Amino acid sequence: MPTSYDVLIIGSGQAGNPLAVAFAKAGRTVALVEENHLGGSCINYGCSPTKALLASAERAHHIRTAQEFGIAGGEPEVDFRAVIARKDGIIHHSRKGVRQNLTEENTGITVLHGHAAFTAPRTVQVQLVGGSSQEIKAPLVFINTGTRAALPELAGLADVPYMTTTELLDLQELPEHLLILGGGYIGMEFGQMFRRFGSKVTIIESGAHLLEHEDADVCQAMQEMLEAEGIEFVLGAEAHHVSRNAEGILTLSAHTRTGERRLRGSHLLVATGRVPNSDKLGLDTIGVKTDEKGYIQVNSRLQTAAKGVYALGDVHGGPQFTHISYDDYRVVRDALLHRKSRSARQRPLPYTVFTDPQLGRIGLSEDQARKQGIAYRVGKMPVRTIGRARETGRTTGFWKVLVDAQDRIIGAAILGAEGGEIMTMFQLVMMGKLKYQQLQNMVIAHPTWAEGLNNVFTKLEAPTA
């Protein structure tokens, strides 16, 4: 006989975990099934480990550039195993905290380790780690299984020891020359990270520029910033074959605008996107629909086509960020436990690329504003004009803010020191529907990064054709 619960959650991600706790506190019995580590991608192979490694890389960069500040420095000696061990310690601490929260701090939650697949409406068979199985039924089911690395159709890839970010995070030896296939956010962060650790880095991107969702000036500035640190970019490159010789050297062959390129390196990171973990859930059994890429289709309340079944987080497509997954939890929690309905499609999309300096983005880009036919003016200010930038030596980048016909901010791209934090200031301004003149005339403590809020609007101009 199947075991019955009030709530079944498949996947221990940034939406599933807090939802399990919320239902348990409301007196519901909850079963949470996780196939891998508790905590989902953010804790285990996404945000936390990546940012921990970036912090170590930044320290190495500080040592390397210390002489610019009058401090004796030089080339840092990187103990890469110690860098990885520090990252592992942070992950293990986070995993322990998640497990304690789910199994000790909140009663009513049963954690099962195994793979779940639907066998009937709101019924799953869980193949448990260890070999046994268990059937579970629940009137409410939430799918929070996330995504995995997408692999391109590249001849020879199956025959070489390529890595995704998951494997790269556990590498014990520093690559001599890291080839990164993919010029998106992941490629930028890992590229700068390993360059600062001391690896040679080449980033290969099929598009004409990096970061496909950003304006051309942002992409160009990002590329120049990373090139200044010694990263090589090969853009407009169609990779078609990869091989490995007897000495262990990898060769990636690509058609480019300037002819055939054969790029050689010691390691290959494949960072060409993500695919949803939806293909082994038995969704056809219960009539849950997916799109052509396998993402689960949901309505504005995150409901699937099957009664009582919801999809949360990256598995339903759209922006793949931890904070969006967490907001999915809030949308469902409020609807089911607090009777407060809110659309999952009507919300801001802030995000940060954690290069150094960061890129913080909120609202519309110029490209998006043009496509939507929105009249706007743009204020653009080099970071070097801010007093704090000159004093700290962090002068790279620019701020760009879009203002509509009503003098309200509709978007911002902050490429510069503390870009994510400054972007959040603009997000608060947008939520409060303040006019830009209120920022221009606001008294701001000196010398802070925030003083740029006074000055970025000095020269608002119509967009160039």
Short mmCIF file of C-alpha atoms in Angstrom, two decimals:
data_model
loop_
_atom_site.label_atom_id
_atom_site.label_comp_id
_atom_site.label_asym_id
_atom_site.label_seq_id
_atom_site.Cartn_x
_atom_site.Cartn_y
_atom_site.Cartn_z
CA MET A 1 0.00 0.00 0.00
CA PRO A 2 1.31 3.49 -0.82
CA THR A 3 2.28 5.84 1.98
CA SER A 4 0.15 8.98 2.04
CA TYR A 5 1.30 12.49 2.87
CA ASP A 6 -0.37 15.88 2.63
CA VAL A 7 2.45 17.24 0.49
CA LEU A 8 5.08 15.66 -1.74
CA ILE A 9 8.09 17.70 -2.90
CA ILE A 10 10.46 16.25 -5.51
CA GLY A 11 13.79 18.03 -5.29
CA SER A 12 15.55 19.77 -2.43
CA GLY A 13 16.20 23.13 -4.08
CA GLN A 14 15.75 26.77 -3.17
CA ALA A 15 11.98 26.51 -3.63
CA GLY A 16 11.37 23.01 -2.30
CA ASN A 17 13.16 23.29 1.03
CA PRO A 18 11.44 26.40 2.42
CA LEU A 19 8.12 25.12 1.07
CA ALA A 20 8.56 21.88 3.02
CA VAL A 21 9.20 23.88 6.19
CA ALA A 22 6.21 26.19 5.59
CA PHE A 23 3.81 23.29 5.13
CA ALA A 24 5.24 21.44 8.13
CA LYS A 25 4.77 24.52 10.32
CA ALA A 26 1.19 24.69 9.07
CA GLY A 27 0.62 21.17 10.42
CA ARG A 28 0.85 19.27 7.12
CA THR A 29 2.78 16.03 6.68
CA VAL A 30 5.49 16.44 4.05
CA ALA A 31 7.62 13.98 2.08
CA LEU A 32 10.68 15.47 0.40
CA VAL A 33 12.51 13.29 -2.13
CA GLU A 34 16.06 14.16 -3.18
CA GLU A 35 18.16 12.14 -5.60
CA ASN A 36 21.46 13.88 -4.89
CA HIS A 37 22.68 16.23 -2.17
CA LEU A 38 20.23 18.25 -0.12
CA GLY A 39 20.23 21.95 -0.95
CA GLY A 40 19.96 21.89 -4.74
CA SER A 41 22.30 23.48 -7.23
CA CYS A 42 22.90 26.76 -5.37
CA ILE A 43 24.52 25.16 -2.35
CA ASN A 44 26.22 22.22 -4.04
CA TYR A 45 27.54 23.34 -7.43
CA GLY A 46 26.19 26.82 -8.11
CA CYS A 47 26.19 30.04 -6.12
CA SER A 48 27.94 29.12 -2.87
CA PRO A 49 30.92 27.09 -4.14
CA THR A 50 31.48 29.37 -7.12
CA LYS A 51 31.49 32.54 -5.04
CA ALA A 52 33.78 30.93 -2.49
CA LEU A 53 36.30 30.20 -5.23
CA LEU A 54 35.89 33.69 -6.66
CA ALA A 55 36.75 35.11 -3.24
CA SER A 56 40.01 33.14 -3.21
CA ALA A 57 40.79 34.31 -6.74
CA GLU A 58 40.18 37.91 -5.69
CA ARG A 59 42.67 37.54 -2.84
CA ALA A 60 45.26 36.29 -5.32
CA HIS A 61 44.55 39.30 -7.51
CA HIS A 62 45.03 41.64 -4.53
CA ILE A 63 48.48 40.16 -3.90
CA ARG A 64 49.40 40.37 -7.57
CA THR A 65 48.43 44.06 -7.76
CA ALA A 66 49.55 45.14 -4.28
CA GLN A 67 52.51 47.13 -5.59
CA GLU A 68 50.09 49.52 -7.28
CA PHE A 69 49.05 50.56 -3.75
CA GLY A 70 52.56 50.89 -2.37
CA ILE A 71 52.62 47.42 -0.80
CA ALA A 72 55.27 44.84 -1.62
CA GLY A 73 53.59 42.05 -3.51
CA GLY A 74 54.33 39.83 -6.47
CA GLU A 75 53.06 36.67 -8.06
CA PRO A 76 50.95 34.81 -5.45
CA GLU A 77 51.63 31.18 -4.60
CA VAL A 78 48.27 29.45 -5.04
CA ASP A 79 47.70 26.26 -3.05
CA PHE A 80 44.86 25.05 -5.23
CA ARG A 81 44.04 22.05 -3.05
CA ALA A 82 43.64 24.40 -0.07
CA VAL A 83 41.40 26.66 -2.19
CA ILE A 84 39.17 23.69 -3.01
CA ALA A 85 39.24 22.51 0.61
CA ARG A 86 38.00 25.91 1.79
CA LYS A 87 35.15 25.72 -0.72
CA ASP A 88 34.32 22.18 0.40
CA GLY A 89 34.16 23.30 4.02
CA ILE A 90 31.60 25.95 3.15
CA ILE A 91 29.50 23.46 1.17
CA HIS A 92 29.58 20.85 3.94
CA HIS A 93 28.51 23.45 6.51
CA SER A 94 25.59 24.49 4.29
CA ARG A 95 24.53 20.88 3.64
CA LYS A 96 24.59 20.17 7.35
CA GLY A 97 22.44 23.22 8.01
CA VAL A 98 19.87 22.21 5.40
CA ARG A 99 19.65 18.65 6.73
CA GLN A 100 19.29 19.88 10.29
CA ASN A 101 16.57 22.31 9.27
CA LEU A 102 14.61 19.63 7.43
CA THR A 103 15.06 16.69 9.78
CA GLU A 104 15.61 18.11 13.27
CA GLU A 105 14.27 21.64 13.53
CA ASN A 106 10.92 20.92 11.88
CA THR A 107 8.74 17.93 12.67
CA GLY A 108 6.43 16.53 10.05
CA ILE A 109 9.02 16.35 7.25
CA THR A 110 10.21 12.97 5.97
CA VAL A 111 13.34 13.15 3.80
CA LEU A 112 13.82 10.30 1.34
CA HIS A 113 16.95 9.84 -0.77
CA GLY A 114 16.19 8.38 -4.16
CA HIS A 115 14.65 8.94 -7.59
CA ALA A 116 10.94 9.68 -7.90
CA ALA A 117 8.82 9.02 -10.99
CA PHE A 118 5.07 9.35 -11.46
CA THR A 119 3.08 6.12 -11.82
CA ALA A 120 -0.42 7.62 -11.50
CA PRO A 121 -2.03 11.00 -10.73
CA ARG A 122 -0.31 12.49 -7.65
CA THR A 123 1.43 9.15 -7.07
CA VAL A 124 5.15 8.45 -7.39
CA GLN A 125 7.39 5.45 -7.06
CA VAL A 126 10.61 6.32 -5.23
CA GLN A 127 13.61 4.14 -6.01
CA LEU A 128 15.52 4.62 -2.79
CA VAL A 129 19.28 4.70 -2.46
CA GLY A 130 20.16 1.18 -1.34
CA GLY A 131 17.82 -0.64 -3.69
CA SER A 132 14.38 -0.67 -2.07
CA SER A 133 11.41 1.33 -3.33
CA GLN A 134 8.43 3.11 -1.86
CA GLU A 135 5.19 4.37 -3.36
CA ILE A 136 3.95 7.75 -2.17
CA LYS A 137 0.65 9.56 -2.69
CA ALA A 138 -0.20 13.19 -1.92
CA PRO A 139 -2.92 15.63 -3.01
CA LEU A 140 -0.27 18.34 -3.55
CA VAL A 141 2.91 17.59 -5.49
CA PHE A 142 5.71 20.09 -6.21
CA ILE A 143 8.44 19.39 -8.77
CA ASN A 144 11.68 21.23 -7.93
CA THR A 145 14.26 19.12 -9.76
CA GLY A 146 16.27 21.92 -11.40
CA THR A 147 18.57 21.55 -14.39
CA ARG A 148 21.85 20.01 -15.46
CA ALA A 149 24.57 21.07 -17.87
CA ALA A 150 23.64 20.93 -21.54
CA LEU A 151 26.12 19.17 -23.80
CA PRO A 152 26.58 20.41 -27.37
CA GLU A 153 26.66 18.17 -30.42
CA LEU A 154 30.43 18.20 -30.73
CA ALA A 155 32.31 15.41 -32.47
CA GLY A 156 34.77 13.71 -30.16
CA LEU A 157 33.35 15.15 -26.95
CA ALA A 158 32.41 11.73 -25.57
CA ASP A 159 36.00 10.55 -26.07
CA VAL A 160 37.79 13.28 -24.08
CA PRO A 161 37.73 14.14 -20.35
CA TYR A 162 35.66 17.32 -20.62
CA MET A 163 34.19 18.97 -17.54
CA THR A 164 30.99 20.76 -16.64
CA THR A 165 31.01 23.21 -13.73
CA THR A 166 30.14 20.32 -11.40
CA GLU A 167 33.39 18.48 -12.16
CA LEU A 168 35.47 21.64 -12.35
CA LEU A 169 34.49 22.58 -8.80
CA ASP A 170 36.12 19.37 -7.54
CA LEU A 171 39.33 19.64 -9.57
CA GLN A 172 42.39 19.13 -7.37
CA GLU A 173 45.06 20.50 -9.71
CA LEU A 174 45.14 23.91 -11.33
CA PRO A 175 44.71 23.68 -15.13
CA GLU A 176 47.68 24.88 -17.15
CA HIS A 177 45.42 26.12 -19.94
CA LEU A 178 41.63 26.08 -19.53
CA LEU A 179 39.46 26.14 -22.64
CA ILE A 180 35.92 27.34 -21.91
CA LEU A 181 33.25 26.59 -24.48
CA GLY A 182 30.56 29.22 -23.93
CA GLY A 183 30.71 32.97 -23.39
CA GLY A 184 27.81 33.40 -20.98
CA TYR A 185 27.73 34.33 -17.30
CA ILE A 186 29.28 31.03 -16.22
CA GLY A 187 32.11 31.38 -18.72
CA MET A 188 32.88 34.91 -17.53
CA GLU A 189 33.02 34.02 -13.84
CA PHE A 190 35.05 30.83 -14.24
CA GLY A 191 37.30 32.41 -16.84
CA GLN A 192 38.36 35.28 -14.59
CA MET A 193 38.59 32.98 -11.58
CA PHE A 194 41.04 30.56 -13.14
CA ARG A 195 43.03 33.30 -14.84
CA ARG A 196 43.58 34.88 -11.43
CA PHE A 197 44.62 31.52 -9.99
CA GLY A 198 47.30 31.41 -12.68
CA SER A 199 45.84 29.36 -15.54
CA LYS A 200 45.89 30.44 -19.15
CA VAL A 201 42.26 30.85 -20.25
CA THR A 202 40.65 30.87 -23.69
CA ILE A 203 36.89 31.44 -24.02
CA ILE A 204 35.21 30.23 -27.22
CA GLU A 205 31.77 31.66 -28.04
CA SER A 206 29.59 30.99 -31.09
CA GLY A 207 27.92 34.40 -30.95
CA ALA A 208 29.33 37.65 -32.21
CA HIS A 209 29.62 38.97 -28.64
CA LEU A 210 29.50 37.78 -25.03
CA LEU A 211 26.49 37.73 -22.71
CA GLU A 212 23.66 37.43 -25.22
CA HIS A 213 21.11 39.27 -23.05
CA GLU A 214 23.19 42.42 -22.57
CA ASP A 215 23.62 45.60 -24.61
CA ALA A 216 26.61 45.80 -26.95
CA ASP A 217 28.44 48.41 -24.85
CA VAL A 218 28.18 46.21 -21.76
CA CYS A 219 29.48 43.18 -23.65
CA GLN A 220 32.37 45.14 -25.14
CA ALA A 221 33.38 46.58 -21.76
CA MET A 222 33.23 43.14 -20.14
CA GLN A 223 35.43 41.67 -22.87
CA GLU A 224 38.01 44.46 -22.65
CA MET A 225 38.08 44.15 -18.87
CA LEU A 226 38.84 40.42 -19.00
CA GLU A 227 41.26 40.74 -21.91
CA ALA A 228 43.25 43.19 -19.79
CA GLU A 229 43.76 40.34 -17.31
CA GLY A 230 45.08 38.07 -20.05
CA ILE A 231 42.01 36.08 -21.12
CA GLU A 232 41.80 35.24 -24.82
CA PHE A 233 38.42 35.37 -26.58
CA VAL A 234 37.50 33.60 -29.80
CA LEU A 235 34.10 34.92 -30.87
CA GLY A 236 31.88 33.86 -33.75
CA ALA A 237 33.41 30.40 -33.44
CA GLU A 238 31.54 27.25 -34.40
CA ALA A 239 33.26 24.41 -32.54
CA HIS A 240 32.96 21.19 -34.50
CA HIS A 241 35.52 18.72 -33.13
CA VAL A 242 37.59 18.03 -30.04
CA SER A 243 40.36 15.48 -29.55
CA ARG A 244 43.11 14.52 -27.11
CA ASN A 245 46.62 13.41 -27.98
CA ALA A 246 48.91 10.95 -26.22
CA GLU A 247 50.38 13.71 -24.04
CA GLY A 248 46.92 14.65 -22.77
CA ILE A 249 46.64 17.90 -24.71
CA LEU A 250 43.12 18.75 -25.90
CA THR A 251 42.56 20.32 -29.31
CA LEU A 252 39.29 22.10 -30.03
CA SER A 253 38.68 22.81 -33.72
CA ALA A 254 36.36 25.66 -34.68
CA HIS A 255 35.25 27.50 -37.78
CA THR A 256 35.67 31.24 -37.22
CA ARG A 257 35.20 34.41 -39.23
CA THR A 258 38.93 34.48 -39.89
CA GLY A 259 39.24 30.82 -40.82
CA GLU A 260 39.79 27.51 -39.09
CA ARG A 261 41.20 27.65 -35.54
CA ARG A 262 42.76 24.79 -33.60
CA LEU A 263 42.78 25.75 -29.93
CA ARG A 264 44.90 23.69 -27.58
CA GLY A 265 44.58 23.40 -23.82
CA SER A 266 45.02 21.07 -20.87
CA HIS A 267 41.36 21.16 -19.74
CA LEU A 268 37.97 21.81 -21.34
CA LEU A 269 34.97 23.32 -19.54
CA VAL A 270 31.66 22.98 -21.36
CA ALA A 271 29.44 25.93 -20.37
CA THR A 272 26.88 26.01 -23.18
CA GLY A 273 23.68 26.22 -21.16
CA ARG A 274 21.38 24.02 -19.10
CA VAL A 275 18.66 21.41 -19.69
CA PRO A 276 15.82 20.59 -17.27
CA ASN A 277 15.76 17.48 -15.11
CA SER A 278 12.30 16.52 -16.33
CA ASP A 279 12.98 13.61 -18.66
CA LYS A 280 12.94 10.81 -16.06
CA LEU A 281 9.97 11.86 -13.95
CA GLY A 282 7.27 9.97 -15.87
CA LEU A 283 5.44 13.20 -16.67
CA ASP A 284 3.61 11.63 -19.63
CA THR A 285 1.91 9.31 -17.18
CA ILE A 286 -0.03 12.17 -15.60
CA GLY A 287 -0.36 14.52 -18.57
CA VAL A 288 2.16 17.18 -17.54
CA LYS A 289 3.25 19.09 -20.63
CA THR A 290 6.76 20.24 -21.48
CA ASP A 291 8.10 22.51 -24.20
CA GLU A 292 10.49 21.47 -26.97
CA LYS A 293 13.46 21.78 -24.60
CA GLY A 294 11.85 19.73 -21.83
CA TYR A 295 10.90 22.59 -19.50
CA ILE A 296 7.65 21.95 -17.65
CA GLN A 297 4.85 24.27 -18.76
CA VAL A 298 3.07 26.12 -15.97
CA ASN A 299 0.53 28.92 -15.65
CA SER A 300 1.06 32.17 -13.76
CA ARG A 301 0.42 30.34 -10.47
CA LEU A 302 3.03 27.67 -11.29
CA GLN A 303 0.41 24.95 -11.81
CA THR A 304 1.01 22.27 -14.43
CA ALA A 305 -1.67 20.66 -16.60
CA ALA A 306 -2.09 17.91 -13.98
CA LYS A 307 -4.38 18.69 -11.07
CA GLY A 308 -2.51 19.31 -7.82
CA VAL A 309 0.92 19.24 -9.46
CA TYR A 310 3.16 22.34 -9.51
CA ALA A 311 6.60 23.04 -10.95
CA LEU A 312 9.00 25.36 -9.12
CA GLY A 313 12.40 26.80 -9.94
CA ASP A 314 14.57 26.24 -13.00
CA VAL A 315 12.69 23.14 -14.19
CA HIS A 316 9.83 25.30 -15.56
CA GLY A 317 12.14 27.49 -17.61
CA GLY A 318 12.52 31.25 -17.67
CA PRO A 319 15.27 33.07 -15.75
CA GLN A 320 17.41 30.55 -13.88
CA PHE A 321 18.40 32.31 -10.68
CA THR A 322 18.23 31.21 -7.05
CA HIS A 323 16.25 34.31 -6.05
CA ILE A 324 13.62 33.57 -8.71
CA SER A 325 13.28 29.99 -7.43
CA TYR A 326 12.86 31.28 -3.90
CA ASP A 327 10.16 33.65 -5.08
CA ASP A 328 8.38 30.68 -6.67
CA TYR A 329 8.18 29.28 -3.15
CA ARG A 330 6.63 32.52 -1.89
CA VAL A 331 4.08 32.60 -4.73
CA VAL A 332 2.90 29.07 -3.93
CA ARG A 333 3.10 29.48 -0.15
CA ASP A 334 1.01 32.64 -0.21
CA ALA A 335 -1.59 31.13 -2.54
CA LEU A 336 -2.03 27.83 -0.68
CA LEU A 337 -1.38 28.80 2.93
CA HIS A 338 -2.28 32.50 3.11
CA ARG A 339 -4.89 32.83 0.34
CA LYS A 340 -2.95 35.64 -1.31
CA SER A 341 -2.77 35.27 -5.07
CA ARG A 342 0.20 36.69 -7.00
CA SER A 343 1.38 36.02 -10.53
CA ALA A 344 4.80 34.46 -10.99
CA ARG A 345 5.12 36.41 -14.24
CA GLN A 346 4.76 39.89 -12.80
CA ARG A 347 7.95 40.40 -10.86
CA PRO A 348 11.28 42.18 -11.29
CA LEU A 349 14.34 40.34 -12.56
CA PRO A 350 17.49 41.53 -10.80
CA TYR A 351 20.70 39.61 -11.33
CA THR A 352 24.44 39.96 -10.91
CA VAL A 353 27.39 38.54 -12.82
CA PHE A 354 30.04 38.04 -10.15
CA THR A 355 33.09 39.00 -12.11
CA ASP A 356 35.35 41.60 -10.53
CA PRO A 357 34.03 44.20 -11.00
CA GLN A 358 30.47 42.92 -11.00
CA LEU A 359 27.71 43.47 -13.51
CA GLY A 360 24.39 44.25 -11.81
CA ARG A 361 21.24 44.37 -13.95
CA ILE A 362 17.63 45.35 -13.25
CA GLY A 363 14.73 46.26 -15.52
CA LEU A 364 15.05 46.94 -19.23
CA SER A 365 18.19 47.06 -21.32
CA GLU A 366 18.37 49.48 -24.21
CA ASP A 367 17.75 46.66 -26.69
CA GLN A 368 14.64 45.60 -24.79
CA ALA A 369 13.31 49.16 -24.54
CA ARG A 370 13.74 49.66 -28.29
CA LYS A 371 12.00 46.39 -29.14
CA GLN A 372 9.07 47.30 -26.87
CA GLY A 373 8.80 50.77 -28.39
CA ILE A 374 9.35 52.52 -25.06
CA ALA A 375 10.60 56.09 -25.22
CA TYR A 376 13.59 56.57 -22.94
CA ARG A 377 16.66 58.63 -22.21
CA VAL A 378 19.91 57.18 -21.00
CA GLY A 379 22.41 58.42 -18.45
CA LYS A 380 25.88 56.88 -18.65
CA MET A 381 28.75 57.59 -16.27
CA PRO A 382 32.27 56.12 -16.14
CA VAL A 383 33.02 54.61 -12.74
CA ARG A 384 36.33 56.51 -12.62
CA THR A 385 34.42 59.77 -12.04
CA ILE A 386 33.27 58.58 -8.60
CA GLY A 387 35.59 59.70 -5.80
CA ARG A 388 35.41 56.34 -4.07
CA ALA A 389 36.62 54.65 -7.26
CA ARG A 390 39.73 56.80 -7.52
CA GLU A 391 40.56 56.35 -3.84
CA THR A 392 40.25 52.57 -3.96
CA GLY A 393 41.74 52.12 -7.43
CA ARG A 394 38.59 50.34 -8.62
CA THR A 395 37.93 52.52 -11.64
CA THR A 396 36.87 49.97 -14.26
CA GLY A 397 33.41 50.07 -15.84
CA PHE A 398 30.42 52.37 -16.09
CA TRP A 399 26.91 52.94 -14.79
CA LYS A 400 24.04 53.13 -17.28
CA VAL A 401 20.49 54.06 -16.28
CA LEU A 402 17.35 54.30 -18.45
CA VAL A 403 14.69 56.92 -17.65
CA ASP A 404 11.20 57.01 -19.19
CA ALA A 405 9.08 59.99 -20.30
CA GLN A 406 7.74 60.36 -16.73
CA ASP A 407 11.29 60.72 -15.34
CA ARG A 408 11.14 57.31 -13.68
CA ILE A 409 13.88 54.69 -13.87
CA ILE A 410 13.03 51.67 -16.04
CA GLY A 411 16.38 49.89 -16.11
CA ALA A 412 19.99 49.96 -15.00
CA ALA A 413 23.22 48.19 -15.90
CA ILE A 414 25.99 48.70 -13.35
CA LEU A 415 29.36 47.36 -14.49
CA GLY A 416 31.67 48.36 -11.69
CA ALA A 417 32.73 47.80 -8.11
CA GLU A 418 29.81 46.57 -5.96
CA GLY A 419 27.67 46.46 -9.09
CA GLY A 420 25.12 44.08 -7.58
CA GLU A 421 24.64 46.19 -4.46
CA ILE A 422 24.30 49.43 -6.43
CA MET A 423 21.86 47.78 -8.83
CA THR A 424 19.71 46.88 -5.83
CA MET A 425 19.54 50.58 -4.89
CA PHE A 426 18.07 51.28 -8.30
CA GLN A 427 15.64 48.38 -7.82
CA LEU A 428 14.40 49.96 -4.59
CA VAL A 429 14.00 53.29 -6.38
CA MET A 430 11.99 51.57 -9.12
CA MET A 431 9.76 49.84 -6.58
CA GLY A 432 9.13 53.18 -4.90
CA LYS A 433 8.43 54.83 -8.28
CA LEU A 434 10.70 57.73 -7.43
CA LYS A 435 11.70 60.22 -10.10
CA TYR A 436 15.35 60.56 -10.98
CA GLN A 437 15.43 64.18 -9.75
CA GLN A 438 14.89 62.89 -6.21
CA LEU A 439 18.15 60.96 -6.47
CA GLN A 440 20.01 63.88 -8.00
CA ASN A 441 19.11 66.07 -5.04
CA MET A 442 19.45 63.48 -2.27
CA VAL A 443 22.12 64.12 0.37
CA ILE A 444 24.43 61.08 0.26
CA ALA A 445 27.34 60.39 2.61
CA HIS A 446 30.76 61.13 1.19
CA PRO A 447 32.83 59.33 0.04
CA THR A 448 30.64 56.36 -0.88
CA TRP A 449 29.85 54.45 -4.05
CA ALA A 450 26.26 55.61 -3.65
CA GLU A 451 27.28 59.17 -4.52
CA GLY A 452 27.02 58.09 -8.12
CA LEU A 453 23.24 58.30 -7.65
CA ASN A 454 23.66 62.07 -7.58
CA ASN A 455 25.65 62.23 -10.77
CA VAL A 456 24.65 59.50 -13.22
CA PHE A 457 21.72 61.60 -14.48
CA THR A 458 23.82 64.69 -15.24
CA LYS A 459 23.74 64.05 -18.97
CA LEU A 460 20.52 62.29 -19.89
CA GLU A 461 20.48 61.80 -23.63
CA ALA A 462 18.19 60.32 -26.25
CA PRO A 463 19.42 56.94 -27.50
CA THR A 464 21.57 56.90 -30.59
CA ALA A 465 20.07 55.28 -33.67
#
